[in-house]
Coordinates of C-alpha atoms and ligand atoms in Angstrom, one line a residue:
X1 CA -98.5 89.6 140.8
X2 CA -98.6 89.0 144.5
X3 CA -96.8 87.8 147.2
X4 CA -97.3 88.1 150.8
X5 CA -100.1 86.9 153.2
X6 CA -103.5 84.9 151.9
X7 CA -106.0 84.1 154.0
X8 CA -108.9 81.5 152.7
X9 CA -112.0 82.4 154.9
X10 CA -114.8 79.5 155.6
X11 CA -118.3 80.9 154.1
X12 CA -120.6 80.1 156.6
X13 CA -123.1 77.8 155.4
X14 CA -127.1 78.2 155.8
X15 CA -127.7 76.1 158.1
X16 CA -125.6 77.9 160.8
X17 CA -127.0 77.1 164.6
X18 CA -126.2 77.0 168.2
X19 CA -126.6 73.4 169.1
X20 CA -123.8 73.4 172.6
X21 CA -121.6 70.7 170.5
X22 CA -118.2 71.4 171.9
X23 CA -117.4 70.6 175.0
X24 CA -114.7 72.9 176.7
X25 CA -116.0 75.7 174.6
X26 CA -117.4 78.2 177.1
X27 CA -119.4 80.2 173.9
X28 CA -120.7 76.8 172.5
X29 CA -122.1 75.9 175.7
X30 CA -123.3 79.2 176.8
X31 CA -125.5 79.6 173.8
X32 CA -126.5 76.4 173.1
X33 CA -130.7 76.8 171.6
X34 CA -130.3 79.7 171.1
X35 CA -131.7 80.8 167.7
X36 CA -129.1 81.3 165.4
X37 CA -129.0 84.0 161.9
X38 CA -127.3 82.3 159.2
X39 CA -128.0 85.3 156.9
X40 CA -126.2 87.4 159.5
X41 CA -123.6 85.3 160.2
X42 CA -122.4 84.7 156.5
X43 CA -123.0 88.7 155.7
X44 CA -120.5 88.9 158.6
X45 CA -118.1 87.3 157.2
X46 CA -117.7 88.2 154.1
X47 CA -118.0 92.0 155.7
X48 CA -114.4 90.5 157.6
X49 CA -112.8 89.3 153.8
X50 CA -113.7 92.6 152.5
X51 CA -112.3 94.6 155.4
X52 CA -108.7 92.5 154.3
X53 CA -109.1 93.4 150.7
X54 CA -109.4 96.8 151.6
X55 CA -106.0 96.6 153.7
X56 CA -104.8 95.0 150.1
X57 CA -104.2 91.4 151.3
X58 CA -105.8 89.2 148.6
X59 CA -108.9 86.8 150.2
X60 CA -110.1 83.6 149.5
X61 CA -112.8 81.4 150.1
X62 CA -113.4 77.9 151.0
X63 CA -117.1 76.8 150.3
X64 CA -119.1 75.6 153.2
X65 CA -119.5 71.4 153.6
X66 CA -122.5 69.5 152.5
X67 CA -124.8 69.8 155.6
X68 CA -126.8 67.9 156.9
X69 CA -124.3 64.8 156.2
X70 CA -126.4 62.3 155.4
X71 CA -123.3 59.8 155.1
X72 CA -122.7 59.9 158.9
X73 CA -126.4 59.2 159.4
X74 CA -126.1 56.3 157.1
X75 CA -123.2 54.9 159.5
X76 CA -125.3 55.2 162.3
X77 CA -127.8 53.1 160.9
X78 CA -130.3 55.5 159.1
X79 CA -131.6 54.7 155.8
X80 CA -134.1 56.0 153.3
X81 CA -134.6 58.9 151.5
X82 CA -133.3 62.4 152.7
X83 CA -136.1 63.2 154.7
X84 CA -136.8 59.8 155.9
X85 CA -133.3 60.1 157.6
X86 CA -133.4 63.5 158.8
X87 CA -136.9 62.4 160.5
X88 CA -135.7 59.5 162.1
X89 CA -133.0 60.5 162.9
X90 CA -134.9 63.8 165.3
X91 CA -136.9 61.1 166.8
X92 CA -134.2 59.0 167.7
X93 CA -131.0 60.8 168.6
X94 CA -130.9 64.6 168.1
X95 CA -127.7 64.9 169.4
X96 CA -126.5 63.0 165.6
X97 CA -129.1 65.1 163.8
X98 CA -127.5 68.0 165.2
X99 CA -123.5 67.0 164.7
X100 CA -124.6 66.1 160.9
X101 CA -126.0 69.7 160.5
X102 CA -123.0 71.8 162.2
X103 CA -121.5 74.8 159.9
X104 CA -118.3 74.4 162.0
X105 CA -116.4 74.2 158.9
X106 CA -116.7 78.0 158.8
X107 CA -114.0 78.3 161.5
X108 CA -111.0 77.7 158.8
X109 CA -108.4 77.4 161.0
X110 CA -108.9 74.6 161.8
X111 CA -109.0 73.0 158.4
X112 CA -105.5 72.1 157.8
X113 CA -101.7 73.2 158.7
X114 CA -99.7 75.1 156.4
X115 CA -95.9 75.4 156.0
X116 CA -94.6 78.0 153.3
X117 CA -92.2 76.4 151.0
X118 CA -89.3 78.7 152.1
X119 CA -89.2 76.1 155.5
X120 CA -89.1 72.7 153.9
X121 CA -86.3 70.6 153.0
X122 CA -88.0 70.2 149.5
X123 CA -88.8 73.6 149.3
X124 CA -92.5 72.7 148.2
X125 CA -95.6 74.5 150.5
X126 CA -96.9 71.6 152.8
X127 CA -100.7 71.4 153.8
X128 CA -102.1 68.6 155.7
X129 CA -105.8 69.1 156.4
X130 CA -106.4 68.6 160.2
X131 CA -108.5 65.0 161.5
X132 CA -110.3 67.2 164.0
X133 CA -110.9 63.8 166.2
X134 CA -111.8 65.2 169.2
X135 CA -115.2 66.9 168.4
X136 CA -117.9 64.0 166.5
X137 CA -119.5 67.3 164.4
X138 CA -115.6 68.4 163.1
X139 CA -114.2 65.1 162.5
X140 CA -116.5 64.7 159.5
X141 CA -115.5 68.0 158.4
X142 CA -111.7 66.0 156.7
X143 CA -112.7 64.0 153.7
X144 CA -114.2 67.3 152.2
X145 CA -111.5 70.0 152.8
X146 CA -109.1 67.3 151.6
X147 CA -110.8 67.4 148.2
X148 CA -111.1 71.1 148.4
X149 CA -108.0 71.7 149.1
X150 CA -106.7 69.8 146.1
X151 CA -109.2 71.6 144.0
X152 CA -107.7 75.2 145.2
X153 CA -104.0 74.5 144.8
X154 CA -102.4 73.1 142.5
X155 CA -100.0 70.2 142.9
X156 CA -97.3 71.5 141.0
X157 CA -96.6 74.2 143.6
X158 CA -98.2 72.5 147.0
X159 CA -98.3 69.2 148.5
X160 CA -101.3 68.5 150.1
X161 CA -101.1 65.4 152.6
X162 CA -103.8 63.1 153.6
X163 CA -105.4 63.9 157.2
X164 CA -103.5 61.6 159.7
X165 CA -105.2 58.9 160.7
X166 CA -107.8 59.9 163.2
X167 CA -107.5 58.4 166.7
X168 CA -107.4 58.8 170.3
X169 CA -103.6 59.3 169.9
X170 CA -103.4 61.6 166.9
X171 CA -105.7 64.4 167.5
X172 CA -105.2 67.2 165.2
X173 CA -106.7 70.5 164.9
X174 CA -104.9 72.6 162.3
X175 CA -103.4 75.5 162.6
X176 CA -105.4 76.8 165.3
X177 CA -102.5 75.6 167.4
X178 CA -99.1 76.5 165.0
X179 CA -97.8 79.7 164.7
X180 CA -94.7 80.9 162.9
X181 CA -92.5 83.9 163.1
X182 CA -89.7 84.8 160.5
X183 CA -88.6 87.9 159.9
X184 CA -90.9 88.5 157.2
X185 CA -93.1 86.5 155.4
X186 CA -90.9 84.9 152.7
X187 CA -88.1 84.5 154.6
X188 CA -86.9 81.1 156.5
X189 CA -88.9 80.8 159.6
X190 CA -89.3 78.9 162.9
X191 CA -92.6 76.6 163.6
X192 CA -93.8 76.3 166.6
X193 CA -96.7 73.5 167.3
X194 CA -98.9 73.7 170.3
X195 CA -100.5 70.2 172.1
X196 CA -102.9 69.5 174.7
X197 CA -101.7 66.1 175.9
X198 CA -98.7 63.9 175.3
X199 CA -100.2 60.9 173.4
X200 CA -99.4 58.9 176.7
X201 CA -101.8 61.1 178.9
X202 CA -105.6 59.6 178.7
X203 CA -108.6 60.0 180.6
X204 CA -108.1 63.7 181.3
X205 CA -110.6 65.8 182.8
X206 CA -110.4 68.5 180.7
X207 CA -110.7 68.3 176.8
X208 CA -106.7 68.7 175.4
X209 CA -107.9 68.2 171.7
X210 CA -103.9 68.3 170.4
X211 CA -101.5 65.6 170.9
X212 CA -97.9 65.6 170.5
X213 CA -97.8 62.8 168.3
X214 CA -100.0 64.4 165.8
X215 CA -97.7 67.5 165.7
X216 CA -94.4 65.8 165.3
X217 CA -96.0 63.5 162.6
X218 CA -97.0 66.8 160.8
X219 CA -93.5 68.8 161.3
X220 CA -92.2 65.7 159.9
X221 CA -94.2 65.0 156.9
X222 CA -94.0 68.8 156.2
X223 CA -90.0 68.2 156.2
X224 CA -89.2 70.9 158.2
X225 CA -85.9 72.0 160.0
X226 CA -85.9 70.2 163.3
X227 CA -83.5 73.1 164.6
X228 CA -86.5 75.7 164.0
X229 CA -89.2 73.6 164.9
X230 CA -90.8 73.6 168.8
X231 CA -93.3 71.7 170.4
X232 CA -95.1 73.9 173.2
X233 CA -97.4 72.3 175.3
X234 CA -100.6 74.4 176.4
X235 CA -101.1 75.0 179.9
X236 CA -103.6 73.2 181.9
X237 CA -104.6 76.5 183.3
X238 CA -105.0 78.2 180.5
X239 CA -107.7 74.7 178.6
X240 CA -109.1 74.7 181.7
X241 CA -110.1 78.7 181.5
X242 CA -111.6 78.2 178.0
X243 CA -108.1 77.8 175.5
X244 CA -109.5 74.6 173.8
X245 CA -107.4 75.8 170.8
X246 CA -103.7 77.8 171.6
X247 CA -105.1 80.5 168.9
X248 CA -107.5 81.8 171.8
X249 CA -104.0 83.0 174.0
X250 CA -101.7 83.7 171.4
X251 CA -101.2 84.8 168.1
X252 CA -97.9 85.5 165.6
X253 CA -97.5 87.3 162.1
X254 CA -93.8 87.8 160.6
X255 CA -91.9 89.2 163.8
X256 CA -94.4 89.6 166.3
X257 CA -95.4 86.8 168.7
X258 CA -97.9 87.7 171.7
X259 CA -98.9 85.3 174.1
X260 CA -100.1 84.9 177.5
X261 CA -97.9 84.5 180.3
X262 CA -100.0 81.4 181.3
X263 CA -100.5 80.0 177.8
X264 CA -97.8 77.4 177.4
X265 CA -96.4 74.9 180.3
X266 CA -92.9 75.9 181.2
X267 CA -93.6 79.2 179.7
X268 CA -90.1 80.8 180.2
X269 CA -88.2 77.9 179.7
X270 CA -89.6 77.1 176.5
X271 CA -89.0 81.0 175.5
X272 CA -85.8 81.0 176.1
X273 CA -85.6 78.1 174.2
X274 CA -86.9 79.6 171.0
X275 CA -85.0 83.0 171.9
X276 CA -81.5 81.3 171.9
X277 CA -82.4 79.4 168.7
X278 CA -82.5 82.8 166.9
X279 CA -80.1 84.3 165.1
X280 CA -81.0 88.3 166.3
X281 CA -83.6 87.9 169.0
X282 CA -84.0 91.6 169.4
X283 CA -85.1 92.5 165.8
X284 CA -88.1 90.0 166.3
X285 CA -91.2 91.5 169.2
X286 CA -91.7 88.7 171.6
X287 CA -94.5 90.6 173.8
X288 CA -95.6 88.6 177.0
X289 CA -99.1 89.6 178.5
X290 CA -99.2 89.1 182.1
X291 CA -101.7 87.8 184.4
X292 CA -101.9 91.1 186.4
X293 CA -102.1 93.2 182.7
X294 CA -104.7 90.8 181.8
X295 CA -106.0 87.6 183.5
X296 CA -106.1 84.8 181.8
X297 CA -110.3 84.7 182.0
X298 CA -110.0 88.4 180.5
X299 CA -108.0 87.1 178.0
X300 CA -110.6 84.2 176.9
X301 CA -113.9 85.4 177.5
X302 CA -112.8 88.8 174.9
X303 CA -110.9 86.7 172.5
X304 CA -108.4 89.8 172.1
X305 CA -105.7 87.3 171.0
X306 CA -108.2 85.4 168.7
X307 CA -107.2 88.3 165.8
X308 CA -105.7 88.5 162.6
X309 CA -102.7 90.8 162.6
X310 CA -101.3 91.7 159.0
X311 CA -99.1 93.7 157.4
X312 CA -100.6 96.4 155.6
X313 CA -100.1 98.3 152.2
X314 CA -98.2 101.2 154.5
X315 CA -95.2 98.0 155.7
X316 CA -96.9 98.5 159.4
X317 CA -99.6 96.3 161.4
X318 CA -103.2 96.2 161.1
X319 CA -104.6 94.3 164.6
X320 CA -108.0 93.2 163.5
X321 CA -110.7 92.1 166.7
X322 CA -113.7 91.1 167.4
X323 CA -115.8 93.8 168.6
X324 CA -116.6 92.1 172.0
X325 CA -113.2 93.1 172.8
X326 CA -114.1 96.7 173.6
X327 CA -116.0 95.4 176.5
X328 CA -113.0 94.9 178.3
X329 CA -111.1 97.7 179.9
X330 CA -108.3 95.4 180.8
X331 CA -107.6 94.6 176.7
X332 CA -108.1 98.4 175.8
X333 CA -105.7 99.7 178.4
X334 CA -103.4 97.2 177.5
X335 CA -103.8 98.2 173.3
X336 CA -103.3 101.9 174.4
X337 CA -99.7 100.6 174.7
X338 CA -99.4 98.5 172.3
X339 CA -99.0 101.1 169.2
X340 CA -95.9 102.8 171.2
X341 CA -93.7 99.2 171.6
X342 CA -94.4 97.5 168.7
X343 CA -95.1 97.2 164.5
X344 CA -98.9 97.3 165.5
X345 CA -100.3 100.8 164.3
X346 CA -103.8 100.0 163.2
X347 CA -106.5 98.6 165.0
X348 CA -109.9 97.6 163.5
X349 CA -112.4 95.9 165.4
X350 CA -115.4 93.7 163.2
X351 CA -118.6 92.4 163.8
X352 CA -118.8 88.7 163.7
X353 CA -120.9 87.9 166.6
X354 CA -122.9 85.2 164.8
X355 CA -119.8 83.0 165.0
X356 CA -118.0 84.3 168.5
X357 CA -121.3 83.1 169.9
X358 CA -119.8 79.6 168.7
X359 CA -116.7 80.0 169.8
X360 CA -115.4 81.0 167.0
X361 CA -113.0 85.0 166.6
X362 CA -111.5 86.8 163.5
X363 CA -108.6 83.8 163.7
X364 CA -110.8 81.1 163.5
X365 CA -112.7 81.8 160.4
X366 CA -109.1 82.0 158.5
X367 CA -106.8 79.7 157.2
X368 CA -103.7 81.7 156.6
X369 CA -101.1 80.8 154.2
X370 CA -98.1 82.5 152.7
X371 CA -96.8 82.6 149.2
X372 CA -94.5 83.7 146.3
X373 CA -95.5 85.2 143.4
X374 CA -95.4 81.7 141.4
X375 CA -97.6 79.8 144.4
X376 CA -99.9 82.7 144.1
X377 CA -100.4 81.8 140.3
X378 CA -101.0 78.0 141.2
X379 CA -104.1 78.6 143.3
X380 CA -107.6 78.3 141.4
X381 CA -108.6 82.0 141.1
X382 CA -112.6 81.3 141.3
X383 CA -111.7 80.8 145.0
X384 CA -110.6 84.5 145.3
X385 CA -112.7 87.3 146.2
X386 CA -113.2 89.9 144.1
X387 CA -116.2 92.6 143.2
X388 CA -118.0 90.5 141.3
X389 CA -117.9 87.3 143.5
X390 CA -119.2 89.4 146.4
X391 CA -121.8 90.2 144.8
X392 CA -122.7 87.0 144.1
X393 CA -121.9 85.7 146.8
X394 CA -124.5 88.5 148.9
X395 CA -126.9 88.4 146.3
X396 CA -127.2 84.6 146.6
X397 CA -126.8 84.8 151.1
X398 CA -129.3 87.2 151.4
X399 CA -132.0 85.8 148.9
X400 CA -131.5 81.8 150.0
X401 CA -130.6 82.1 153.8
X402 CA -132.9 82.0 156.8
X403 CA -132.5 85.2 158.9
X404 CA -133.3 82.6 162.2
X405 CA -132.9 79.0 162.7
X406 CA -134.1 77.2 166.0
X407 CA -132.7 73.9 166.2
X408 CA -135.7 71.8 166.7
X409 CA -136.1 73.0 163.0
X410 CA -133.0 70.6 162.2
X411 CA -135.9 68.6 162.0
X412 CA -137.7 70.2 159.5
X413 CA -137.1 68.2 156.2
X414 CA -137.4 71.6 153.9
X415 CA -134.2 72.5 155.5
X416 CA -132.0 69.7 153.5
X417 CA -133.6 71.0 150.4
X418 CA -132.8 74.8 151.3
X419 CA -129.2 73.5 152.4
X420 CA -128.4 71.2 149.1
X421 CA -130.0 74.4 147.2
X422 CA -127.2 77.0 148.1
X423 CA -124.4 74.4 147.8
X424 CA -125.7 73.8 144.3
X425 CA -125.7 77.4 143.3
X426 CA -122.4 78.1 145.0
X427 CA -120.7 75.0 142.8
X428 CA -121.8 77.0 139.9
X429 CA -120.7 79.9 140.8
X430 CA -117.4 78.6 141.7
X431 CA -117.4 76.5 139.0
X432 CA -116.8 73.2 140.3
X433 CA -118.8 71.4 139.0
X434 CA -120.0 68.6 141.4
X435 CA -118.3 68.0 144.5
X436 CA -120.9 67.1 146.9
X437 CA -122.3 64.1 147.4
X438 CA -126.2 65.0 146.7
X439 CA -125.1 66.7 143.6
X440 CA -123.5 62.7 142.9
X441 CA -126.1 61.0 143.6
Ligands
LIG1 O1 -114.3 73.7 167.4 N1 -117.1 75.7 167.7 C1 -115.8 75.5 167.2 C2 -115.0 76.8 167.3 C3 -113.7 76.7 166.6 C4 -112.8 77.9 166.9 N2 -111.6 77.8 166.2 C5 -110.4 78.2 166.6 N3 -110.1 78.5 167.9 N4 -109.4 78.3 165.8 C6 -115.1 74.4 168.0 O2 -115.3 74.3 169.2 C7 -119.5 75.1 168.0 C8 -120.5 74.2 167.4 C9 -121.8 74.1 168.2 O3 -121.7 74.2 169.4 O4 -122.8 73.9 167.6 C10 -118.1 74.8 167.5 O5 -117.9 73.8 166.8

């Protein structure tokens, strides 16, 4: 029996790389070519899910996408066998050789957006997998955790909604920009949902991936209170600095919310806003990190906010970081404090530098849900880790995984088979049977 905070982590996939594909992403771009270490990276992350089993919050596990994806190729005009596409295809246009091999579906927060049934109207748990529009590699990531998603939970207990419609107008990224506080985790909460742009603003020059439209359509279908509901909207500053996603400059669990003083237009205003919708605003911890604590750069480039606080088995906060975070004095003078003025009395730091080199924190690889005892009982429990699974799961990683990848070997035809290989034996070990399209054909 369990109830509480789940978080379903992305498995990184083999074919794991540093191709530069998202613009606005200062890591992405930094390292594009590099040579990447799938083996590394997905033993990283499953070293993070155990770290939260040992804190006793229960950890699942969404399987990596089917990569390359051939069917994008096929839209673009490539035809043939496997290999005949994947050659072409690195003659022709690497930049669509690369976006069909991304593992960006490890970074699970941006999957979908979840709302705990204790919000809606219908009191059913809402999850609408995110369209991911603005980035060509992530908008073919949809169709799949769609039919994952329905394959985890079960429709008695969770609704889960197409993807909107992807367009210009309604980009959506998940819940790497929503955040909820409540009191605790079961108890009635507000939402707040963070855009780039207002659908009416085009032709940017910066990349607001976002828009309003997108997030109102979700609060709606998600039938949520519109008195606890807000719409921020992220500061130009603070996309400009590197904030593609809002989960980069603040973060919320239960009663804590931290942001960045820059991280939201109309910052104090909007507050307020929340503050006065509350019943007791002093029980909850609204902690503001200024510019002079911490510049907003700081703030970015160590992804201190990028973190996964959760309650732990002794009812106080575990604050877990990337270890890149230690670099800067700034963040570790400022979590000196933190323990003294707030539920946070636990900080961990991990190693997942494989996917910060992408971009991509502690918060990015999870998509975090909350649930009662009976939702907990509606989830498919081969998707939970557990001794056995792990070993599995390393076992298979450490065996079938490349420990570099350049990415002029996207090219190299051996790597589909590698690729299709793993997702094979990963459907049997979840027990899927099959989901992907190779395994259909
Ligand atoms: O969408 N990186 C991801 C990182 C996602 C981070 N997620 C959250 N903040 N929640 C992105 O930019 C890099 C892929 C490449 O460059 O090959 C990438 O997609």
């Amino acid at each position: 029996m369990y109830r509480g905070e789940l978080n379903f982590d992305g498995l990184i996939g083999p074919t794991h790389n540093y191709s530069g594909l998202s613009e606005g992403n200062i890591a992405s771009f930094k390292n594009s070519k590099k040579i990447s270490n799938p083996k590394k990276a997905a033993l990283q992350g499953l070293e993070k899910m155990k770290l939260l089993i040992d804190l006793g919050i229960p950890q699942g596990i969404f399987l990596p996408h089917e990569r390359p994806h051939l069917e994008s190729l096929r839209k673009q005009g490539f035809s043939g066998s496997a290999n005949d596409i994947v050659l072409s295809a690195s003659k022709t246009s690497t930049l669509l050789l690369n976006q069909s091999y991304s593992a960006s579906s490890m970074w699970a927060a941006n999957a979908a957006t979840f709302s705990p049934s204790t919000d809606s109207v219908d009191s059913i748990a809402h999850i609408t997998p995110a369209n991911l529009f603005s980035m060509p590699h992530r908008r073919i990531e949809s169709e799949f955790t769609y039919n994952q998603l329905n394959i985890i939970f079960n429709s008695s207990h969770f609704k889960i909604h197409k993807p909107i419609d992807p367009s210009e107008l309604m980009g959506d990224e998940g819940a790497a920009n929503h955040l909820r506080i409540s009191n605790n985790h079961l108890e009635k909460g507000i939402q707040i949902f963070v855009y780039g742009r207002d659908s009416s603003e085009t032709n940017l020059n910066f990349v607001a991936r976002q828009t309003k439209s997108a997030s109102e359509y979700i609060a709606k279908s998600h039938q949520l209170d519109v008195d606890k509901t807000f719409f921020l909207k992220q500061n130009i500053e603070a996309i400009n600095s590197g904030s593609f996603h809002n989960d980069i400059v603040s973060l919320s669990t239960e009663n804590v919310f931290i942001y960045h003083e820059k991280a939201f237009a109309d910052s104090k205003y909007e507050i307020q806003k929340i503050k006065n919708s509350l019943k007791n605003p002093n029980e909850l911890f609204f902690i503001e990190i200024s510019e002079k604590e911490i510049p907003l750069d700081v703030l970015v480039s160590s992804y201190l906010l990028n973190s996964q606080l959760v309650l732990n088995s002794n009812g106080n906060m575990t604050f877990i970081m990337p270890s890149e975070v230690k670099n800067f004095p700034e963040c570790t003078k400022w979590l000196e404090n933190i323990k003294t003025n707030s539920p946070i009395q636990d900080l961990r730091y991990v190693d997942i530098k494989q996917s910060m080199m992408n971009g991509g924190g502690p918060a990015c690889l999870r998509f975090k849900i909350v649930v009662n005892e009976d939702e907990f009982n509606n989830i498919n429990p081969n998707f939970l880790l557990n001794p056995s699974l792990l070993a599995r799961l390393e076992n298979l990683i450490n065996s079938s995984y490349r420990d570099n990848l350049n990415i002029n070997e996207l090219a190299d035809p051996d790597l589909v088979n590698e690729s299709y290989t793993v997702l094979d034996e990963l459907t049997q070990i979840f027990n899927t049977g099959s989901i992907y399209n190779f395994q259909k054909a």
